[in-house]
Amino acid sequence: MRRCWIALPIALLSCGSFPAAWGSEGEAPEVYVAKAQSLGLAAHSPWLRLGHYQPTPGGGWCSQVDGAAFFLSDEGKRDPGAELEATLRGLFRPPGDTNADDHPLCTFPARAAWLSEQLDIPAGELPSVTCAGFSDFFGRLDPVSVTFVFSSYYLNNPVSAFGHTFLRVNSAASSQTPARRELLDYGIDYAAVTGEENAVWYAFKGLFGMFPGKFSAMPYYYKVRKYNDMESRDIWEYDLSLTQDEARFLVRHLWELGRTYMDYWYLTENCSYHILGLLEAARPELDLTSPLAKPVLPANTVKAVVSAPSLVTRQRYRPSIRAQFRERIRDLSSTQRDFVEQLAGNASSPLPPPLSSAQAAAAFDAALDLLERRSFREFLADPGGSAARDKQRLLERRAALGVVSPELVLAPRSQDLPHAGHGSRRAGVGGGAATGDGGFAEATFRIALHDLLDPAPGYPESAQIEFLPMQLRYFFEKERLRLEEGYFVRVLSLSPRDRFEKDLSWKVAAGATTIWGGGCDDGCTAAHLGAGAGLAWGLQDDAALFWTTFDADLYGSPQLDGGIAGGPVRAGAGPAAGLRVRPHPSLVGLATGKWTFLPGQDPRGVWQAESRVRWGWSPSLAASLDLTVRPSDRTVSLGMSVYF
């Protein structure tokens, strides 16, 4: 249903001023306060959405906004009715000698629009206020429609490891051009204001809501440059069916939120959650946030938007600079690839004689993408530096060829769509047998997100990030329940190498796992911190991956007596390797091996090898077969998992 309450703000707010008031200053607001009470407006969904109110267990309300500037009533955070009445009285307040931009008509344009429509407040009854700040903001964004944007996973930054979502407000000016120039539109972001460089302290404060979160607006080309180019992340754009009136109302509410903050909770009230709240305020009949499972992950919010009836009108893919480069070199000959590599080191490298002008042009196009990928930070830090000069030289040589290259079109595979992935949570049951412990039953659970064995659609082939994966086993003969593993976080980032890609692969893990020997002959659960770095190689678009790393591990258990100096702490290091093969999007095989040297400890070294297969035979169900071999133990297990 098309929104009708925007008629008044289009007439008044878009120009940033209000007509002169008439009538009694004291009587007019009270008439409308009484009318609002009789209509029960404080309990209406649009008002609750504008205040970001959530029901409390005791039957009351509490706003998720934490900044005092957002409330005109002292009781406004917990009393929607008190805030509505204070807002009405504030709208009729004479401007006085204060800054006009601080008047409620200027600070709360969305509230003013909705209340004016609901209460039939004549335009001339409100005071005359010129809202210069809001008028400038609204004019710059010039909203006509809205796009929901997902930037893919980026494991090199903990903040973006699960991906990131934001909005793009599409302007009337850019929408009217023959070629849609969305780079000139504005991206709407919600993010924590951190100022923290210590990773541990950052994680602690982010988990416990100790950062303020704020909305911001910046030109979309900044977002594209950061995500597509600087971080080589694919961008997925979902055009929404919000009308122009709804888009304008969203921008008015964004202005209201821009003056305040919300406590930023990394796992719940995060960037993705409050972006959905902004959409709900613009179209109150949407219910995007309440069905979300905890933790709130960007990929899950994408699914919520896509599954909302008639909300998404079109999907588009904006490939990263890495994806563009891989596509450009896909069909290049060996000679062309050699030339691309030469140009990356020397922009004046001579043109190989066998290459035609068209072949050389294709090589120059690829070399420009490679230079952009490798030197992006240098372009920003020193716009006139050597990297910029190399780029200019490549552009000049490319232009001199006089060849027009065909448009680069990258059509994403259906399985690459972020909303096509499995559910972020996984639970499973199974059973098996171990040579030392006999038969067992097991249960597994993971809050988020994806490992290398999970079905591939919707997730990167070469990345694993798991939050709170757990595995419990009950051994029948020994009548013993043991925590096989329980990690707070476990990450593996593989960067397949070739002549153009030289990044290291790495892994980190923090939690608990089972160890043997040195007082733990029957296996005992030990705290574990681990990290490693190494090299990876891929074939067939990474459907086959091989990697090797050098790992360092630290274990601790009160049952352990063979650790450092005979104590309960074990430390070691050694090589590890893995092979992942995906013959089908739903069938994945994984083989890993690891040897750890434990100097001066008992035992002196430990090793382990695993072979695992998982078949995702439906979008939400998978079967797995695992074989684990250790010096004194052989274990085989079969299990079934559900994703949700």
XYZ file of C-alpha atoms in Angstrom, residues 83-634:
552
model
C 7.559 10.820 24.038
C 4.693 11.335 21.595
C 3.117 14.014 23.774
C 6.462 15.758 24.316
C 7.075 15.672 20.568
C 3.713 17.263 19.803
C 4.328 20.039 22.310
C 7.838 20.516 20.921
C 6.605 20.872 17.350
C 4.470 23.864 18.388
C 7.244 25.489 20.423
C 8.159 28.997 19.186
C 11.656 29.122 17.627
C 12.834 31.729 20.144
C 16.489 32.740 20.172
C 17.909 29.228 19.875
C 19.506 27.777 16.767
C 16.652 26.984 14.383
C 18.267 23.634 13.525
C 17.703 22.577 17.150
C 13.938 23.066 16.952
C 11.991 19.729 17.049
C 10.573 20.481 13.600
C 14.152 20.360 12.308
C 15.512 17.564 14.483
C 12.513 15.230 14.082
C 11.170 15.720 10.528
C 9.885 12.137 10.225
C 7.958 12.376 13.487
C 6.533 15.720 12.378
C 5.437 14.228 9.058
C 3.669 11.239 10.577
C 1.981 13.132 13.411
C 0.807 15.884 11.059
C -0.815 13.330 8.758
C -2.396 11.288 11.551
C -3.802 14.323 13.387
C -4.709 16.427 10.324
C -2.609 19.353 11.532
C -3.040 22.220 9.035
C 0.201 23.343 7.455
C -0.123 26.905 8.668
C -0.589 25.948 12.312
C 3.035 25.001 12.915
C 5.662 27.677 13.649
C 7.845 29.070 10.904
C 11.291 27.463 11.198
C 14.068 27.361 8.611
C 15.893 24.011 8.901
C 19.129 24.791 7.077
C 21.012 21.664 8.175
C 18.248 19.236 7.351
C 17.453 21.030 4.085
C 21.072 20.668 2.941
C 21.191 16.976 3.963
C 17.891 16.139 2.282
C 18.872 18.028 -0.866
C 22.183 16.201 -1.179
C 20.568 12.768 -0.934
C 17.543 13.780 -3.059
C 15.937 10.336 -2.466
C 13.821 8.522 -5.014
C 14.458 4.836 -4.184
C 16.525 2.563 -1.930
C 18.881 -0.383 -2.531
C 19.988 -2.933 0.077
C 23.687 -3.810 -0.273
C 25.728 -6.784 0.971
C 29.521 -6.686 0.920
C 30.955 -10.198 1.071
C 33.078 -11.776 3.781
C 36.453 -10.228 4.612
C 38.413 -12.348 7.072
C 41.338 -9.929 7.350
C 39.208 -7.631 9.508
C 37.258 -9.079 12.481
C 34.589 -6.394 12.062
C 33.819 -7.588 8.509
C 34.534 -11.300 8.831
C 30.818 -12.122 8.577
C 30.187 -9.627 5.769
C 28.555 -6.214 5.955
C 25.224 -4.699 4.909
C 24.184 -1.111 4.281
C 21.744 0.897 2.170
C 22.157 3.021 -0.916
C 19.791 5.964 -1.305
C 19.274 6.498 -5.013
C 18.901 10.152 -5.970
C 16.411 11.634 -8.390
C 19.208 13.264 -10.396
C 21.225 10.103 -11.027
C 18.115 8.022 -11.678
C 17.088 10.282 -14.549
C 20.348 9.896 -16.480
C 20.349 7.521 -19.480
C 23.157 5.490 -17.886
C 22.369 4.989 -14.210
C 25.162 6.693 -12.234
C 24.658 5.073 -8.841
C 28.254 5.773 -7.784
C 27.150 9.348 -7.147
C 24.378 8.227 -4.799
C 24.826 7.943 -1.025
C 25.588 4.867 1.050
C 23.894 4.690 4.455
C 25.952 2.901 7.080
C 25.570 1.962 10.720
C 28.823 1.148 12.487
C 30.545 1.177 15.851
C 32.612 4.243 16.718
C 35.608 2.419 18.151
C 38.949 4.171 18.155
C 40.281 0.845 19.465
C 43.452 -0.751 18.126
C 43.860 -3.538 20.680
C 42.103 -6.561 19.163
C 41.301 -8.254 22.467
C 39.876 -5.114 24.069
C 38.004 -4.335 20.866
C 36.391 -7.794 20.860
C 35.419 -7.502 24.525
C 33.835 -4.077 24.134
C 32.074 -5.081 20.922
C 30.555 -8.191 22.481
C 29.244 -6.327 25.519
C 27.805 -3.229 23.865
C 30.482 -0.814 25.040
C 30.845 1.063 21.741
C 28.400 3.699 20.494
C 26.932 2.883 17.098
C 26.086 5.720 14.713
C 24.512 6.156 11.301
C 26.435 7.951 8.577
C 25.999 8.853 4.926
C 28.793 9.029 2.379
C 29.002 8.907 -1.424
C 28.560 5.385 -2.712
C 31.763 5.476 -4.722
C 33.690 5.602 -1.425
C 32.027 2.345 -0.393
C 32.740 0.725 -3.752
C 36.370 1.798 -3.655
C 36.781 0.417 -0.146
C 35.011 -2.908 -0.588
C 35.445 -3.693 -4.309
C 38.967 -2.351 -4.762
C 40.800 -1.987 -1.460
C 39.490 -5.194 0.143
C 38.604 -7.152 -3.041
C 35.106 -7.953 -1.803
C 32.183 -8.670 -4.088
C 29.141 -6.423 -3.662
C 25.566 -7.626 -4.074
C 22.842 -5.028 -4.629
C 19.144 -5.634 -4.017
C 16.853 -2.923 -5.365
C 13.857 -2.483 -3.059
C 10.246 -1.676 -3.856
C 10.106 1.305 -1.489
C 8.214 4.127 -3.168
C 9.691 7.582 -3.539
C 7.564 8.757 -0.596
C 8.906 5.924 1.551
C 12.472 6.650 0.464
C 12.035 10.303 1.425
C 10.562 9.294 4.780
C 13.536 6.976 5.380
C 15.958 9.856 4.808
C 14.008 12.058 7.227
C 14.234 9.355 9.889
C 17.928 8.890 9.110
C 18.400 12.576 9.930
C 16.717 11.985 13.295
C 19.069 9.093 14.072
C 22.165 10.938 12.903
C 22.155 13.116 16.027
C 22.173 10.218 18.456
C 23.658 6.770 19.014
C 22.754 3.214 19.952
C 24.916 0.857 21.965
C 26.638 -1.387 19.422
C 26.399 -5.111 20.177
C 28.527 -7.164 17.796
C 26.268 -10.236 17.941
C 22.813 -8.650 18.129
C 22.212 -4.907 17.656
C 24.872 -4.548 14.992
C 25.225 -2.936 11.557
C 22.828 -5.312 9.834
C 20.154 -5.262 12.523
C 19.691 -1.497 12.648
C 19.786 -1.179 8.860
C 16.697 -3.405 8.840
C 15.177 -1.196 11.560
C 15.577 1.786 9.253
C 13.629 -0.051 6.537
C 10.905 -0.965 9.037
C 10.515 2.696 9.969
C 10.043 3.614 6.306
C 7.523 0.818 5.730
C 6.067 -0.228 9.123
C 4.207 -3.243 7.756
C 7.594 -4.911 7.207
C 8.706 -7.330 9.923
C 12.391 -7.936 9.282
C 14.056 -7.814 12.702
C 11.835 -9.836 15.037
C 12.252 -13.198 13.208
C 16.064 -12.913 13.183
C 17.935 -15.577 15.114
C 20.796 -14.649 17.404
C 23.507 -13.876 16.647
C 22.382 -11.497 13.906
C 24.582 -12.112 10.873
C 24.660 -10.014 7.689
C 23.966 -13.064 5.510
C 20.831 -13.787 7.528
C 19.596 -10.222 7.116
C 20.060 -10.600 3.355
C 17.822 -13.665 3.506
C 15.267 -11.708 5.556
C 15.138 -8.944 2.943
C 14.933 -11.345 -0.001
C 12.203 -13.427 1.625
C 10.019 -10.402 2.497
C 7.050 -10.448 0.093
C 7.485 -8.125 -2.905
C 10.329 -6.179 -1.259
C 13.199 -6.979 -3.668
C 12.605 -5.976 -7.273
C 16.024 -6.719 -8.790
C 19.389 -8.231 -7.876
C 22.705 -6.997 -9.200
C 26.324 -8.066 -8.776
C 29.290 -5.720 -8.588
C 32.439 -7.883 -8.815
C 35.563 -7.069 -6.845
C 38.742 -5.950 -8.557
C 40.130 -9.441 -7.921
C 37.133 -11.073 -9.613
C 37.478 -8.705 -12.568
C 41.166 -9.500 -12.905
C 40.592 -13.268 -12.725
C 37.994 -12.942 -15.481
C 40.307 -10.860 -17.677
C 43.166 -13.370 -17.542
C 40.913 -16.438 -17.889
C 41.333 -16.717 -21.670
C 44.730 -15.050 -22.052
C 47.532 -17.004 -23.697
C 50.762 -17.835 -21.902
C 52.508 -15.017 -23.804
C 49.833 -12.523 -22.768
C 50.064 -13.610 -19.127
C 53.840 -13.221 -19.237
C 53.345 -9.699 -20.560
C 50.826 -8.879 -17.796
C 53.368 -9.981 -15.208
C 56.081 -7.900 -16.844
C 53.867 -4.812 -16.917
C 53.065 -5.209 -13.226
C 56.772 -4.767 -12.496
C 57.633 -2.313 -15.254
C 54.954 -0.246 -16.997
C 57.355 0.419 -19.889
C 58.003 -3.256 -20.702
C 58.228 -3.680 -24.486
C 55.353 -5.273 -26.362
C 56.120 -8.914 -27.288
C 56.264 -9.290 -31.112
C 53.713 -12.160 -31.374
C 50.874 -10.097 -29.838
C 48.349 -8.316 -32.028
C 46.910 -4.962 -30.988
C 43.754 -6.654 -29.659
C 45.789 -9.209 -27.689
C 48.007 -6.467 -26.267
C 44.947 -4.425 -25.304
C 43.562 -7.376 -23.335
C 46.906 -7.717 -21.542
C 46.993 -4.000 -20.705
C 43.436 -4.181 -19.329
C 44.455 -7.048 -17.058
C 47.655 -5.288 -16.003
C 45.700 -2.177 -14.994
C 43.425 -4.286 -12.783
C 46.434 -6.053 -11.260
C 48.159 -2.743 -10.522
C 44.953 -1.398 -8.986
C 44.696 -4.459 -6.747
C 48.314 -4.446 -5.616
C 48.816 -0.707 -5.167
C 45.459 0.590 -3.997
C 46.753 1.795 -0.621
C 49.683 3.532 -2.309
C 47.251 5.350 -4.622
C 45.460 6.701 -1.544
C 48.572 7.540 0.477
C 50.517 9.144 -2.377
C 48.325 10.145 -5.363
C 51.373 11.414 -7.246
C 53.689 8.532 -6.358
C 55.287 5.799 -8.415
C 52.166 3.618 -8.532
C 50.126 6.522 -9.922
C 52.817 7.211 -12.517
C 52.862 3.539 -13.532
C 49.088 3.575 -13.929
C 49.257 6.706 -16.077
C 51.930 5.113 -18.250
C 49.820 1.978 -18.725
C 46.775 4.072 -19.626
C 48.749 6.038 -22.206
C 50.139 2.896 -23.820
C 46.704 1.265 -23.757
C 45.087 4.300 -25.441
C 47.768 4.356 -28.149
C 46.651 0.909 -29.332
C 43.337 2.363 -30.555
C 41.430 -0.819 -29.688
C 38.043 -0.815 -27.962
C 37.787 -3.754 -25.586
C 34.482 -5.580 -25.213
C 32.564 -4.793 -22.048
C 33.590 -7.016 -19.159
C 30.483 -8.878 -18.004
C 30.660 -11.171 -15.014
C 27.465 -13.091 -14.493
C 27.463 -14.623 -11.021
C 26.600 -18.279 -10.681
C 23.325 -18.938 -8.907
C 25.205 -20.730 -6.123
C 27.243 -17.577 -5.456
C 24.222 -15.561 -4.309
C 24.658 -14.766 -0.590
C 21.008 -15.512 0.182
C 21.365 -18.986 -1.396
C 23.625 -20.282 1.377
C 22.803 -22.722 4.128
C 21.555 -21.520 7.502
C 24.256 -20.080 9.715
C 23.501 -22.362 12.666
C 24.109 -26.087 12.548
C 23.152 -28.935 14.902
C 23.863 -32.608 14.451
C 23.735 -36.068 15.958
C 25.699 -39.177 15.148
C 27.644 -42.090 16.441
C 30.751 -44.147 15.910
C 33.525 -46.128 17.524
C 37.076 -45.537 18.739
C 39.731 -48.218 19.248
C 40.505 -47.033 22.766
C 37.112 -45.869 23.982
C 34.651 -48.120 22.164
C 31.294 -47.035 20.821
C 29.904 -43.556 21.333
C 27.062 -41.219 20.494
C 27.812 -37.620 19.636
C 26.070 -34.272 19.373
C 27.379 -31.186 17.595
C 26.295 -27.580 17.504
C 27.552 -24.357 15.944
C 26.123 -20.862 16.184
C 27.833 -19.572 13.034
C 28.826 -19.630 10.173
C 30.598 -21.935 7.699
C 33.414 -24.459 7.489
C 35.194 -25.973 4.506
C 32.970 -29.057 4.539
C 29.652 -27.218 4.546
C 27.724 -27.001 1.255
C 29.462 -24.450 -0.942
C 26.596 -22.296 -2.347
C 26.465 -18.802 -0.905
C 29.899 -18.889 0.729
C 33.512 -18.468 -0.417
C 35.269 -21.693 -1.345
C 38.466 -20.901 0.497
C 37.277 -19.463 3.815
C 36.160 -21.007 7.082
C 34.866 -18.990 10.015
C 33.119 -20.672 12.919
C 31.763 -19.138 16.078
C 31.121 -21.468 19.031
C 31.421 -24.875 17.292
C 30.982 -27.674 19.851
C 31.199 -31.469 19.816
C 30.160 -33.751 22.704
C 30.604 -37.520 22.845
C 29.176 -40.074 25.264
C 31.171 -43.320 25.456
C 28.948 -46.261 26.313
C 31.535 -48.668 27.759
C 33.162 -46.100 30.039
C 29.884 -44.280 30.727
C 31.742 -41.042 30.145
C 30.686 -37.733 28.594
C 33.540 -35.741 27.046
C 33.751 -32.383 25.320
C 35.738 -33.263 22.213
C 35.970 -29.636 21.150
C 34.371 -26.331 22.026
C 35.817 -23.272 20.327
C 34.958 -19.642 20.815
C 36.208 -18.932 17.310
C 37.983 -20.910 14.604
C 39.102 -19.304 11.350
C 40.953 -20.576 8.290
C 41.613 -18.149 5.449
C 43.118 -19.730 2.340
C 44.568 -17.497 -0.374
C 45.392 -19.701 -3.371
C 48.653 -18.640 -4.963
C 49.664 -18.314 -8.584
C 51.989 -16.064 -10.541
C 49.800 -13.039 -9.720
C 48.543 -13.800 -6.190
C 51.144 -13.973 -3.422
C 49.109 -13.607 -0.215
C 49.719 -15.874 2.753
C 47.081 -18.225 4.124
C 46.467 -18.229 7.872
C 44.475 -19.787 10.681
C 43.559 -18.991 14.287
C 41.659 -20.928 16.942
C 40.673 -20.189 20.531
C 38.729 -22.594 22.705
C 39.106 -26.185 23.923
C 39.889 -29.563 22.397
C 40.806 -33.103 23.447
C 44.473 -34.047 23.899
C 46.223 -37.333 24.700
C 49.364 -38.385 26.556
C 51.261 -36.858 29.470
C 48.586 -37.633 32.029
C 45.808 -37.562 29.438
C 46.201 -41.141 28.190
C 42.420 -41.572 28.002
C 41.966 -38.118 26.516
C 41.143 -34.944 28.413
C 39.669 -31.616 27.448
C 42.245 -28.821 27.345
C 42.125 -25.104 26.647
C 43.676 -24.382 23.249
C 45.125 -21.360 21.496
C 46.491 -21.935 18.023
C 47.704 -20.006 15.014
C 49.433 -20.783 11.760
C 50.477 -19.340 8.415
C 51.472 -20.843 5.106
C 50.698 -21.260 1.425
C 47.713 -22.525 -0.577
C 47.064 -23.468 -4.192
C 43.794 -23.940 -6.051
C 42.460 -25.540 -9.237
C 39.194 -25.245 -11.156
C 38.055 -22.006 -9.516
C 39.193 -23.379 -6.159
C 37.037 -26.498 -6.396
C 40.275 -28.251 -5.427
C 42.439 -26.650 -2.746
C 45.732 -27.734 -1.218
C 47.485 -25.894 1.593
C 50.335 -26.256 4.007
C 50.989 -24.185 7.125
C 53.374 -24.029 10.036
C 51.368 -24.000 13.254
C 52.035 -23.005 16.861
C 49.790 -24.364 19.625
C 49.352 -23.853 23.354
C 47.308 -26.257 25.492
C 46.402 -26.256 29.156
C 44.613 -28.808 31.373
C 44.736 -29.550 35.122
C 44.948 -33.271 34.233
C 48.054 -32.760 32.125
C 51.344 -33.608 33.870
C 53.663 -33.986 30.901
C 53.741 -30.373 29.783
C 56.388 -27.714 30.175
C 58.528 -28.588 33.235
C 56.125 -31.450 33.877
C 53.287 -28.996 34.452
C 49.764 -28.586 33.065
C 50.738 -26.474 30.029
C 51.805 -27.938 26.687
C 53.385 -25.880 23.892
C 54.460 -27.007 20.456
C 54.867 -26.199 16.799
C 55.021 -28.042 13.518
C 53.747 -28.477 9.972
C 50.161 -29.079 8.862
C 48.586 -29.707 5.475
C 45.163 -30.088 3.947
C 43.358 -31.019 0.740
C 39.757 -30.028 -0.051
C 37.925 -31.341 -3.107
C 34.428 -30.289 -4.196
C 33.247 -32.461 -7.115
C 29.701 -31.099 -6.709
C 28.343 -27.970 -4.912
C 26.728 -30.245 -2.313
C 29.518 -32.821 -1.950
C 32.825 -31.935 -0.293
C 35.779 -34.074 0.775
C 38.524 -32.938 3.153
C 41.796 -34.555 4.219
C 44.088 -32.930 6.795
C 47.237 -33.885 8.656
C 49.301 -32.289 11.402
C 52.468 -33.060 13.329
C 53.408 -31.059 16.435
C 56.848 -31.127 18.063
C 56.716 -30.741 21.866
C 60.302 -30.045 23.010
C 61.149 -31.257 26.530
C 57.640 -32.598 27.112
C 55.859 -35.941 27.312
C 55.217 -37.017 24.641
C 57.900 -35.366 22.494
C 55.537 -35.061 19.579
C 51.970 -35.770 18.495
C 50.340 -36.224 15.111
C 46.850 -36.548 13.745
C 45.278 -37.231 10.338
C 41.644 -36.845 9.336
C 39.560 -37.752 6.313
C 36.031 -36.346 6.125
C 33.200 -36.279 3.597
C 29.983 -34.264 3.835
C 27.009 -34.421 1.493
C 24.415 -31.664 1.670
C 21.550 -33.623 0.178
C 19.040 -30.801 0.806
C 19.380 -27.076 1.592
C 19.017 -27.770 5.304
C 20.300 -31.327 5.792
C 23.737 -32.909 5.408
C 25.260 -36.327 6.119
C 28.918 -36.789 7.050
C 31.469 -39.591 7.418
C 34.649 -38.923 9.424
C 37.809 -40.971 10.004
C 40.467 -39.803 12.480
C 43.838 -41.475 13.051
C 46.180 -40.735 15.989
C 49.197 -42.685 17.357
C 47.078 -44.616 19.861
C 43.582 -44.210 18.510
C 41.441 -44.782 15.424
